[in-house]
């Protein structure tokens, strides 16, 4: 596990237990079924569709008077929520953490050498030959730095659902409806990298075990809102490099429930997880999984005792207009 450090432009420097945001078109905007539009802040694709709850967290931040708070994600993965909150001014700083070495290398490159990364994004061939080359680079345990960063990014953008082990879009023979370049809009991806790099002074990067990070947050007492999205209880081994055993989930549950600051945890809603967090305020909702065609799964979100939970039908169904309406209502009540 690497030491915790703050990353600024010009200085060196991710857990996923997640690989990689949201599926969909690789341009900046996509139109959702509810009519809202979302700008993809992250250059990475991510199985599970967690970016859909970003608007819910905005309402939670407004309702609990946490605007400008420091935001911490122990399982950052594609970091789409963290970046959305930062770019839109809901939080002042974000701490993204991931134990996956490829993701750490990628985020480090975004923050410290974006020009080199963007040059590779702009010039890399989109072919099966290049895909094989980047896969071999990624699988080599001696690969590090910009080479590991770009191989992680390349496979994430060219593989099905952004899963590193998911196989290339279109298949090895490229006979599928979609081809290897379907999610590789160079101009859009370069723009995303550069926008994140501009906010590097406001982004802290680490590669710690999630429990170690939670403990560190408690010890340093820096304050902030923690959002945990641990590996799925049942699907974790298929989706993530660093999947959890039952005992791992137990340890996380214990550590976060004794954390003194505000926190939110999201999971697949299974009996084993419900039992671990049975003393917590919670809400259940359906979420479309990008890693499975039109597949919906029941999710659950748990909240620390000091947080007021927004009264909404589903955390995954909040639109930007809902957020604006909440802001106007609270301003009216306070005025």
PDB file of C-alpha atoms in Angstrom, residues 126-242:
ATOM      1  CA  UNK A 126      -7.669   1.814 -32.594  1.00  0.00           C
ATOM      2  CA  UNK A 127      -6.955  -1.672 -33.879  1.00  0.00           C
ATOM      3  CA  UNK A 128      -6.778  -5.237 -32.598  1.00  0.00           C
ATOM      4  CA  UNK A 129      -3.002  -5.127 -32.944  1.00  0.00           C
ATOM      5  CA  UNK A 130      -2.828  -2.122 -30.625  1.00  0.00           C
ATOM      6  CA  UNK A 131      -5.371  -3.706 -28.271  1.00  0.00           C
ATOM      7  CA  UNK A 132      -3.186  -6.801 -27.928  1.00  0.00           C
ATOM      8  CA  UNK A 133      -0.163  -4.593 -27.328  1.00  0.00           C
ATOM      9  CA  UNK A 134      -1.883  -2.578 -24.599  1.00  0.00           C
ATOM     10  CA  UNK A 135      -3.260  -5.712 -22.940  1.00  0.00           C
ATOM     11  CA  UNK A 136       0.238  -7.187 -22.748  1.00  0.00           C
ATOM     12  CA  UNK A 137       1.564  -3.947 -21.287  1.00  0.00           C
ATOM     13  CA  UNK A 138      -1.209  -3.939 -18.685  1.00  0.00           C
ATOM     14  CA  UNK A 139      -0.621  -7.575 -17.713  1.00  0.00           C
ATOM     15  CA  UNK A 140       3.136  -7.102 -17.285  1.00  0.00           C
ATOM     16  CA  UNK A 141       3.745  -6.710 -13.510  1.00  0.00           C
ATOM     17  CA  UNK A 142       6.785  -4.539 -14.225  1.00  0.00           C
ATOM     18  CA  UNK A 143       4.806  -1.936 -16.171  1.00  0.00           C
ATOM     19  CA  UNK A 144       4.382   1.366 -14.355  1.00  0.00           C
ATOM     20  CA  UNK A 145       3.987   5.100 -14.869  1.00  0.00           C
ATOM     21  CA  UNK A 146       2.523   6.506 -18.058  1.00  0.00           C
ATOM     22  CA  UNK A 147       2.655   3.128 -19.830  1.00  0.00           C
ATOM     23  CA  UNK A 148       0.499   1.471 -17.161  1.00  0.00           C
ATOM     24  CA  UNK A 149      -1.760   4.525 -17.056  1.00  0.00           C
ATOM     25  CA  UNK A 150      -2.458   4.489 -20.770  1.00  0.00           C
ATOM     26  CA  UNK A 151      -2.860   0.718 -21.062  1.00  0.00           C
ATOM     27  CA  UNK A 152      -5.468   0.873 -18.280  1.00  0.00           C
ATOM     28  CA  UNK A 153      -7.256   3.710 -20.049  1.00  0.00           C
ATOM     29  CA  UNK A 154      -7.070   2.072 -23.490  1.00  0.00           C
ATOM     30  CA  UNK A 155      -8.546  -1.228 -22.287  1.00  0.00           C
ATOM     31  CA  UNK A 156     -11.208   0.575 -20.285  1.00  0.00           C
ATOM     32  CA  UNK A 157     -12.374   2.536 -23.331  1.00  0.00           C
ATOM     33  CA  UNK A 158     -12.180  -0.368 -25.811  1.00  0.00           C
ATOM     34  CA  UNK A 159     -13.497  -3.256 -23.700  1.00  0.00           C
ATOM     35  CA  UNK A 160     -17.125  -4.207 -23.146  1.00  0.00           C
ATOM     36  CA  UNK A 161     -18.668  -2.147 -20.316  1.00  0.00           C
ATOM     37  CA  UNK A 162     -15.223  -0.801 -19.462  1.00  0.00           C
ATOM     38  CA  UNK A 163     -14.238  -4.022 -17.686  1.00  0.00           C
ATOM     39  CA  UNK A 164     -10.540  -4.794 -18.139  1.00  0.00           C
ATOM     40  CA  UNK A 165     -11.194  -8.524 -18.443  1.00  0.00           C
ATOM     41  CA  UNK A 166     -14.435  -8.042 -20.377  1.00  0.00           C
ATOM     42  CA  UNK A 167     -13.108  -8.547 -23.896  1.00  0.00           C
ATOM     43  CA  UNK A 168     -12.883  -6.049 -26.728  1.00  0.00           C
ATOM     44  CA  UNK A 169     -15.972  -4.279 -28.088  1.00  0.00           C
ATOM     45  CA  UNK A 170     -16.979  -5.976 -31.336  1.00  0.00           C
ATOM     46  CA  UNK A 171     -15.105  -9.187 -30.539  1.00  0.00           C
ATOM     47  CA  UNK A 172     -11.637 -10.279 -31.631  1.00  0.00           C
ATOM     48  CA  UNK A 173     -12.794 -10.558 -35.239  1.00  0.00           C
ATOM     49  CA  UNK A 174     -14.501  -7.139 -35.033  1.00  0.00           C
ATOM     50  CA  UNK A 175     -17.732  -8.544 -36.453  1.00  0.00           C
ATOM     51  CA  UNK A 176     -20.044  -7.064 -33.815  1.00  0.00           C
ATOM     52  CA  UNK A 177     -22.448  -4.172 -34.330  1.00  0.00           C
ATOM     53  CA  UNK A 178     -20.088  -1.880 -32.431  1.00  0.00           C
ATOM     54  CA  UNK A 179     -16.355  -1.784 -33.103  1.00  0.00           C
ATOM     55  CA  UNK A 180     -13.276  -1.105 -31.000  1.00  0.00           C
ATOM     56  CA  UNK A 181     -13.571   2.668 -31.531  1.00  0.00           C
ATOM     57  CA  UNK A 182     -17.204   2.932 -30.346  1.00  0.00           C
ATOM     58  CA  UNK A 183     -16.308   4.509 -26.983  1.00  0.00           C
ATOM     59  CA  UNK A 184     -13.113   6.319 -27.994  1.00  0.00           C
ATOM     60  CA  UNK A 185     -14.039   9.898 -28.878  1.00  0.00           C
ATOM     61  CA  UNK A 186     -10.533  11.359 -28.747  1.00  0.00           C
ATOM     62  CA  UNK A 187     -11.512  15.026 -28.620  1.00  0.00           C
ATOM     63  CA  UNK A 188     -13.980  14.538 -25.787  1.00  0.00           C
ATOM     64  CA  UNK A 189     -11.628  12.335 -23.779  1.00  0.00           C
ATOM     65  CA  UNK A 190      -8.726  14.773 -24.096  1.00  0.00           C
ATOM     66  CA  UNK A 191     -11.018  17.603 -22.965  1.00  0.00           C
ATOM     67  CA  UNK A 192     -12.035  15.628 -19.882  1.00  0.00           C
ATOM     68  CA  UNK A 193      -8.425  14.879 -18.940  1.00  0.00           C
ATOM     69  CA  UNK A 194      -7.428  18.520 -19.294  1.00  0.00           C
ATOM     70  CA  UNK A 195     -10.383  19.762 -17.257  1.00  0.00           C
ATOM     71  CA  UNK A 196      -9.474  17.434 -14.388  1.00  0.00           C
ATOM     72  CA  UNK A 197      -5.798  18.433 -14.584  1.00  0.00           C
ATOM     73  CA  UNK A 198      -6.785  22.077 -14.163  1.00  0.00           C
ATOM     74  CA  UNK A 199      -8.288  21.181 -10.767  1.00  0.00           C
ATOM     75  CA  UNK A 200      -5.305  19.130  -9.602  1.00  0.00           C
ATOM     76  CA  UNK A 201      -4.615  21.385  -6.583  1.00  0.00           C
ATOM     77  CA  UNK A 202      -8.089  20.459  -5.300  1.00  0.00           C
ATOM     78  CA  UNK A 203      -7.637  16.703  -5.787  1.00  0.00           C
ATOM     79  CA  UNK A 204      -5.867  14.371  -3.376  1.00  0.00           C
ATOM     80  CA  UNK A 205      -4.872  10.935  -4.647  1.00  0.00           C
ATOM     81  CA  UNK A 206      -3.982   7.830  -2.660  1.00  0.00           C
ATOM     82  CA  UNK A 207      -3.679   4.076  -3.057  1.00  0.00           C
ATOM     83  CA  UNK A 208      -4.690   2.785   0.347  1.00  0.00           C
ATOM     84  CA  UNK A 209      -6.829  -0.060   1.547  1.00  0.00           C
ATOM     85  CA  UNK A 210     -10.264   1.457   2.171  1.00  0.00           C
ATOM     86  CA  UNK A 211     -10.212   0.580   5.876  1.00  0.00           C
ATOM     87  CA  UNK A 212      -6.805   2.213   6.288  1.00  0.00           C
ATOM     88  CA  UNK A 213      -8.111   5.367   4.626  1.00  0.00           C
ATOM     89  CA  UNK A 214     -11.189   5.481   6.875  1.00  0.00           C
ATOM     90  CA  UNK A 215      -8.953   5.107   9.929  1.00  0.00           C
ATOM     91  CA  UNK A 216      -6.633   7.806   8.641  1.00  0.00           C
ATOM     92  CA  UNK A 217      -9.541  10.167   8.119  1.00  0.00           C
ATOM     93  CA  UNK A 218     -10.610   9.605  11.707  1.00  0.00           C
ATOM     94  CA  UNK A 219      -7.081  10.159  13.035  1.00  0.00           C
ATOM     95  CA  UNK A 220      -6.307  13.311  11.071  1.00  0.00           C
ATOM     96  CA  UNK A 221      -9.753  14.821  11.742  1.00  0.00           C
ATOM     97  CA  UNK A 222      -9.693  16.774   8.495  1.00  0.00           C
ATOM     98  CA  UNK A 223     -13.460  16.493   8.267  1.00  0.00           C
ATOM     99  CA  UNK A 224     -15.470  15.725   5.183  1.00  0.00           C
ATOM    100  CA  UNK A 225     -18.174  13.590   3.646  1.00  0.00           C
ATOM    101  CA  UNK A 226     -17.206   9.978   2.943  1.00  0.00           C
ATOM    102  CA  UNK A 227     -18.955   8.044   0.193  1.00  0.00           C
ATOM    103  CA  UNK A 228     -18.214   4.317   0.090  1.00  0.00           C
ATOM    104  CA  UNK A 229     -19.209   2.074  -2.792  1.00  0.00           C
ATOM    105  CA  UNK A 230     -17.538  -1.249  -1.909  1.00  0.00           C
ATOM    106  CA  UNK A 231     -17.395  -4.176  -4.354  1.00  0.00           C
ATOM    107  CA  UNK A 232     -20.728  -5.883  -4.883  1.00  0.00           C
ATOM    108  CA  UNK A 233     -21.319  -8.694  -2.418  1.00  0.00           C
ATOM    109  CA  UNK A 234     -22.188 -11.325  -5.034  1.00  0.00           C
ATOM    110  CA  UNK A 235     -20.904  -9.949  -8.362  1.00  0.00           C
ATOM    111  CA  UNK A 236     -17.631  -8.590  -7.016  1.00  0.00           C
ATOM    112  CA  UNK A 237     -15.395 -11.421  -8.215  1.00  0.00           C
ATOM    113  CA  UNK A 238     -16.628 -10.933 -11.784  1.00  0.00           C
ATOM    114  CA  UNK A 239     -16.325  -7.145 -11.902  1.00  0.00           C
ATOM    115  CA  UNK A 240     -13.360  -6.181  -9.753  1.00  0.00           C
ATOM    116  CA  UNK A 241      -9.703  -7.082  -9.390  1.00  0.00           C
ATOM    117  CA  UNK A 242      -9.809  -6.622  -5.622  1.00  0.00           C
TER     118      UNK A 242
END
